[in-house]
Structure formats: structure tokens, C-alpha cells
Short mmCIF file of C-alpha atoms in Angstrom, two decimals:
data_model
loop_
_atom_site.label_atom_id
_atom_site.label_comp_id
_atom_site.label_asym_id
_atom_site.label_seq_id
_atom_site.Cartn_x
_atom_site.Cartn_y
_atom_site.Cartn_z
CA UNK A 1 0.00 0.00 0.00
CA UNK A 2 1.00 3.40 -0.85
CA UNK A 3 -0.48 5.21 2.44
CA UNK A 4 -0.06 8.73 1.79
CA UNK A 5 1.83 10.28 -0.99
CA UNK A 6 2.66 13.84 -1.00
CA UNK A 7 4.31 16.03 -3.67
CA UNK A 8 6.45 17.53 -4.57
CA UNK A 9 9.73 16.01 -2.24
CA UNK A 10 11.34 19.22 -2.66
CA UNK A 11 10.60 22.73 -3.86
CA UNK A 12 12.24 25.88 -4.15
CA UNK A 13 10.21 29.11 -3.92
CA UNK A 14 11.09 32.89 -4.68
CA UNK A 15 9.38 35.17 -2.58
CA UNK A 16 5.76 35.96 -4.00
CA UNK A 17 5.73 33.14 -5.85
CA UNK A 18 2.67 30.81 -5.40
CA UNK A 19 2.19 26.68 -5.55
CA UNK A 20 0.53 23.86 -4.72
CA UNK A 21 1.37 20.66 -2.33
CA UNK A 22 -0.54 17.58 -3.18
CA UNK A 23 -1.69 14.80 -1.32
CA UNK A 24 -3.46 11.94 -1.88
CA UNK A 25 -4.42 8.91 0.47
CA UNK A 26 -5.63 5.08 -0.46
CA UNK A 27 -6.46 4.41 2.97
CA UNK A 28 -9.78 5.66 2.53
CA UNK A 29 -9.57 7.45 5.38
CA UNK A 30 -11.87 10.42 6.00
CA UNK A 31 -9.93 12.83 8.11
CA UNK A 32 -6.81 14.43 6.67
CA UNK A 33 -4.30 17.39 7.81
CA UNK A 34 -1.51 19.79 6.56
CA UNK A 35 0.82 20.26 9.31
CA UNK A 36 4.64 22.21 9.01
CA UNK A 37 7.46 21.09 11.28
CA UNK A 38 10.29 23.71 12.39
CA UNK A 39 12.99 23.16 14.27
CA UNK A 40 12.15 23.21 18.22
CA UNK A 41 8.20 24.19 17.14
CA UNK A 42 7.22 20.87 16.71
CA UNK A 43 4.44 19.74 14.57
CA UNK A 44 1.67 22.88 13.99
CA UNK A 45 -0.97 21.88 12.36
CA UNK A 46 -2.05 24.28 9.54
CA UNK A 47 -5.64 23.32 8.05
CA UNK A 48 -7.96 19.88 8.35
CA UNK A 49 -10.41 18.47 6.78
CA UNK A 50 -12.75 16.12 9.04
CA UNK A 51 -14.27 14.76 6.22
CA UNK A 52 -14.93 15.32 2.76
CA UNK A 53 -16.43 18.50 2.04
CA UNK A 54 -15.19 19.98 5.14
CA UNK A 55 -12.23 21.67 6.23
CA UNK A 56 -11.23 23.93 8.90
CA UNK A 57 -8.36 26.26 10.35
CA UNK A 58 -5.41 24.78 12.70
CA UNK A 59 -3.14 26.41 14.50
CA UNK A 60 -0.96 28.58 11.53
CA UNK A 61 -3.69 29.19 8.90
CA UNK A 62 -2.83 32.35 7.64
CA UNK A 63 -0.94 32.37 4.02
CA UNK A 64 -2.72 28.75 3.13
CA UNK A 65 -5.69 27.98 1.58
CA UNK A 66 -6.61 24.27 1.44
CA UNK A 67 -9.01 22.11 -1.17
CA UNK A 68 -10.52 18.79 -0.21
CA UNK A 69 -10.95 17.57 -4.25
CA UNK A 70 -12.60 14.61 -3.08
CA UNK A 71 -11.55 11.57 -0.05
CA UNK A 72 -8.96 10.74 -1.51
CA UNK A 73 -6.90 14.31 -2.08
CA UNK A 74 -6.61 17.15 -0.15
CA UNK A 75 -4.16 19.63 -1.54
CA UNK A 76 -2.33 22.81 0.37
CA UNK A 77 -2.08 25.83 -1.56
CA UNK A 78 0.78 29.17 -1.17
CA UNK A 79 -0.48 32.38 -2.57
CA UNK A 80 2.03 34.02 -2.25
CA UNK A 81 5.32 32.74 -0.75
CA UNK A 82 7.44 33.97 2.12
CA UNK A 83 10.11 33.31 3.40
CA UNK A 84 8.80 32.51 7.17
CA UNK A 85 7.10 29.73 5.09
CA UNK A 86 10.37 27.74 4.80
CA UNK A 87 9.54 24.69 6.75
CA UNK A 88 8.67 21.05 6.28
CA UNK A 89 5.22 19.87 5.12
CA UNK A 90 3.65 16.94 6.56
CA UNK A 91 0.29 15.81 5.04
CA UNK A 92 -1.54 13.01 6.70
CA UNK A 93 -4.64 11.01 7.16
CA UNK A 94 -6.45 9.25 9.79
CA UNK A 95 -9.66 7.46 10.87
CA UNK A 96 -11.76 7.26 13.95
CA UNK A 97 -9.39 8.96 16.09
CA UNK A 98 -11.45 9.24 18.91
CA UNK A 99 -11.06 5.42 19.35
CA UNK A 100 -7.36 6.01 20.96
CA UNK A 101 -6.60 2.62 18.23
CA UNK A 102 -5.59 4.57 15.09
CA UNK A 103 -3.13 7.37 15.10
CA UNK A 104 -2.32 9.32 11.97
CA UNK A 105 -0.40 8.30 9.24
CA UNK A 106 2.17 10.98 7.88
CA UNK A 107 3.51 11.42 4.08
CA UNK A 108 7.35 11.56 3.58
CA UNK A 109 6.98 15.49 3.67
CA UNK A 110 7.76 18.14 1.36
CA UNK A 111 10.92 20.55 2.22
CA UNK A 112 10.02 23.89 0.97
CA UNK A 113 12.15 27.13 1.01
CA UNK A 114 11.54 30.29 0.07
CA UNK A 115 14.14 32.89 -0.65
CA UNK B 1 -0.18 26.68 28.91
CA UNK B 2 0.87 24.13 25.29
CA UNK B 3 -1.80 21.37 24.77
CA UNK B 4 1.06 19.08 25.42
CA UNK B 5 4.87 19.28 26.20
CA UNK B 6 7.71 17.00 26.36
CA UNK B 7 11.33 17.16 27.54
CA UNK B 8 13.45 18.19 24.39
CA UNK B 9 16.51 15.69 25.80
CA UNK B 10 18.82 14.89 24.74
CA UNK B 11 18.92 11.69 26.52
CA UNK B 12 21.75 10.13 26.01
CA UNK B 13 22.15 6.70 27.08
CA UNK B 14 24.53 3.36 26.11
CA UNK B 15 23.65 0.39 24.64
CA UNK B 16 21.53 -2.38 26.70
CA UNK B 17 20.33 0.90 29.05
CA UNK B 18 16.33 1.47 29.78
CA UNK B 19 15.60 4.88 28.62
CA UNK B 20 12.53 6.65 30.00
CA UNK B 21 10.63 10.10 29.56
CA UNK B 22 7.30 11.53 29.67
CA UNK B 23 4.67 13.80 27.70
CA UNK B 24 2.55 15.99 30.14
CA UNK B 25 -0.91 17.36 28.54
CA UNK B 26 -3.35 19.76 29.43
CA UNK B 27 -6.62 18.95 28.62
CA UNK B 28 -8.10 16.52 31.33
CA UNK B 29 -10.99 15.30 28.18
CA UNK B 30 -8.77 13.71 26.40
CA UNK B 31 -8.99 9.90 25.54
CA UNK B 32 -6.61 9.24 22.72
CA UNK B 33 -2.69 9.08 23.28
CA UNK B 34 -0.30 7.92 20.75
CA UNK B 35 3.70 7.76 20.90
CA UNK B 36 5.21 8.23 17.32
CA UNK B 37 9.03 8.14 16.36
CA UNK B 38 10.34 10.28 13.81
CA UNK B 39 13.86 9.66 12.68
CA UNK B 40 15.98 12.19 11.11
CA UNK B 41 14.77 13.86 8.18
CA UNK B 42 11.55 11.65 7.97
CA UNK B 43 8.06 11.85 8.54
CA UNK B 44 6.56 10.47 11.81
CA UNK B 45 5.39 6.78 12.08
CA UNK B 46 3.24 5.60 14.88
CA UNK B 47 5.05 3.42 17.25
CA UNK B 48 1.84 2.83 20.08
CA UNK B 49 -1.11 3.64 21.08
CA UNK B 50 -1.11 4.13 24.78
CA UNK B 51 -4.05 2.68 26.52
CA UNK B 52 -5.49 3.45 29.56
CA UNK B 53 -4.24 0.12 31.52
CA UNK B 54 -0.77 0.80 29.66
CA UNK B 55 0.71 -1.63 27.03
CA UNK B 56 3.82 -3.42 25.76
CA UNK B 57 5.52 -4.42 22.25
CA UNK B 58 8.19 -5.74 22.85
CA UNK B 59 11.25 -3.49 24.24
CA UNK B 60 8.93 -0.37 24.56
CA UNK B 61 6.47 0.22 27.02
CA UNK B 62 3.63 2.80 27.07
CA UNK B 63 1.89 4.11 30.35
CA UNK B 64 -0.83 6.55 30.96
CA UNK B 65 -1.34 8.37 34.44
CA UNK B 66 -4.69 10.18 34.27
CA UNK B 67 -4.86 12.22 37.77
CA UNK B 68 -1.66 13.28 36.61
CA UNK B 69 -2.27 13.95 33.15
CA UNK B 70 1.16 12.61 31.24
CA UNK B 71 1.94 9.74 29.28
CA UNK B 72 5.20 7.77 29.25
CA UNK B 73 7.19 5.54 26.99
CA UNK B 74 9.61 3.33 28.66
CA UNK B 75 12.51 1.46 26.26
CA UNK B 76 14.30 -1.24 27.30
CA UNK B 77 17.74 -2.91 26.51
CA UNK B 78 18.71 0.15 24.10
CA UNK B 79 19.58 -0.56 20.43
CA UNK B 80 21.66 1.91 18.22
CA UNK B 81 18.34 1.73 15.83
CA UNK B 82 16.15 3.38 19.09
CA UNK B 83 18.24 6.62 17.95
CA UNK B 84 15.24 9.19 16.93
CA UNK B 85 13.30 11.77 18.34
CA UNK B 86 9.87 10.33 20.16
CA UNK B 87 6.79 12.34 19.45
CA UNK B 88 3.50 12.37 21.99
CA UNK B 89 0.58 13.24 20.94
CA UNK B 90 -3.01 13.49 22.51
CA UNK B 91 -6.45 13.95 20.68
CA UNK B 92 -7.81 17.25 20.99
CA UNK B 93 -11.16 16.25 19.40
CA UNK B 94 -12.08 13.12 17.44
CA UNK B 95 -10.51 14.66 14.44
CA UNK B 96 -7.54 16.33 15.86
CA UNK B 97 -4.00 15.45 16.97
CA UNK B 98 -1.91 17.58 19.06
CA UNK B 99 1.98 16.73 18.87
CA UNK B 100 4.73 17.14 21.12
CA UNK B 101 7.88 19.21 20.32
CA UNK B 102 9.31 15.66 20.65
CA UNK B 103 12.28 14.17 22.83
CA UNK B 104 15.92 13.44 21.44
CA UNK B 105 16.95 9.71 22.16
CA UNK B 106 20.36 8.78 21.04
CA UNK B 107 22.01 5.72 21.89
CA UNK B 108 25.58 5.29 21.56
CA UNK B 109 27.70 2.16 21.43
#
């Protein structure tokens, strides 16, 4: 199984600039997240979507917009890029959290810097 | 107050030692903990779940303490592949997650 595949690996940004970070599940898992990861700030989660047709603010939403396409794909969009934006980004899906039995499962991340 | 916090570490410990920390959390409604390792570079992968009568796979052992509100994760007989950083994390809702900064283990030969 693929899990959770997230693209691009890598990307470099100029500062304005404006892109896209896919993600797609096979899980079919209902709940999935965008979260960035800086050094000593842990994991902040930056939009969610509960289930398809939904999705909501985290912790960091400002300078993201998000799109749940369908249950499969949820993607994480950059207007326009700045440089606090460098970071990693960690999509990731889940189901029936509440249960305390499933956890997340993360993508390999995409490392994104803007200059 | 953060939802949850961790010691950063490092804790650094020989091979064969029993390494122990814990994740302290704030919100006394919660009912879902989880310990994840992330190694270097990676993304996280869940390691356990930690139930409320605390649980076991092999080397690692999970514990909850409710009145006091943490979770720990207990490793035994120390391998140079326990080297990572150990996330908590504790369910804010039924749809949400909220991670630790993590702690550093490294185990050294």
C-alpha cells in the first residue's frame, strides 16, 4: 500500500511566488491534515479536513488555503510565498481517532524554502 | 499553557540501558494518546497507542497516568536503531492530533 503520498519532495520558492502541495491517500480514510514542522516548534498543524467537504483552520492558517478535491486528495495551496514559510510539510490522514486505536499516518513530507 | 509538552533531551544513554521520559498534557478530556518516532529527516510513524491500563511491544512500554495527566514511553535494553526523536501526541477532538515538540533519544555504542 502506498499510504499517503505527497508532492512535490522538494521545492524551491522565490518570494511571492505561489504553488501547490498535493496529497493523496488510499487508505480511505476520512480525516486528513496539513501540518509544518520547524525546528524546536514541533508539529503545527495548519488546516484539516474532518471529512470530505469539510475543512477547517489549525493552529498557523494564515498564508494557506486548502481544497478537499474529493476523499482521496486534499491539496495545500501558497499564494504568495514567504520566506517565514520555509519549513517542512507533513500531510496526513487518519480514521476514527477518537477510538485512541488509530493514530495518523504521515507522508514523507515536502521541504520547501523560500528565498 | 501548550496542549502538550515533552522534555526536548537529549537523553543520552549506552547500549543495553532502559531509557525513559514523559509527555505531560493539558486537557483533562482527552482519551486518545499515541507515541510516534520520527527519525531524522523523515516523517513520523506511529510506534503505540497508549491505553489506559498501559501496554507493551516488545522493548517499549507505554503508560498513561490520568490524575496526573502525562503519558510515558519506557525502552528497554537500548539498540543503536532506538536513535530518533519520540513524538507524543493526545487527541484534541475526534478529528484532531496535538503533537509534542518531541524528545531526542540517542544511543551510543
Amino acid at each position: 500500500n502506498a499510504g499517503v503520498t505527497q508532492t512535490p519532495k522538494f521545492q524551491v520558492l522565490k518570494t511571492g511566488q505561489s504553488m501547490t502541495l498535493q496529497c493523496a491517500q488510499d487508505m480511505n480514510h476520512n480525516s486528513m491534515y496539513w501540518y509544518r514542522q520547524d525546528p524546536g516548534m514541533g508539529l503545527r498543524l495548519i488546516y484539516y479536513s474532518a471529512s470530505e467537504g469539510t475543512t477547517d483552520k489549525g493552529e498557523v492558517p494564515n498564508g494557506y488555503n486548502v481544497s478537499r478535491l474529493n476523499k482521496r486528495e486534499f491539496s495545500l495551496r501558497l499564494e504568495s510565498a514567504a520566506p517565514s514559510q520555509t519549513s517542512v510539510y507533513f500531510c496526513a490522514s487518519s480514521e476514527a481517532i477518537g477510538t485512541g486505536v488509530y493514530g495518523y499516518t504521515f507522508g514523507s513530507g515536502t521541504r520547501l524554502t523560500v528565498v | 499553557r501548550k496542549e502538550v509538552e515533552q522534555d526536548p533531551g537529549p537523553f543520552n544513554v549506552p547500549e543495553g540501558a532502559t531509557v525513559a521520559f514523559n509527555c505531560t498534557y493539558s486537557n483533562s478530556a482527552s482519551q486518545s494518546f499515541f507515541w510516534y518516532r520520527q527519525d531524522c529527516r523523515k516523517e513520523p510513524k506511529l510506534l503505540m497507542s497508549v491505553y489506559s491500563s498501559g501496554n507493551e511491544d516488545g522493548r517499549f512500554t507505554a503508560q498513561l497516568n490520568r490524575a496526573s495527566q502525562y503519558i510515558s514511553l519506557l525502552i528497554r535494553d537500548s539498540k543503536l536503531s532506538d536513535s530518533a526523536t519520540y513524538l507524543c501526541a493526545v487527541n484534541v477532538n475526534d478529528y484532531k492530533l496535538s503533537f509534542g515538540a518531541g524528545t531526542t533519544v540517542t544511543v551510543r555504542a
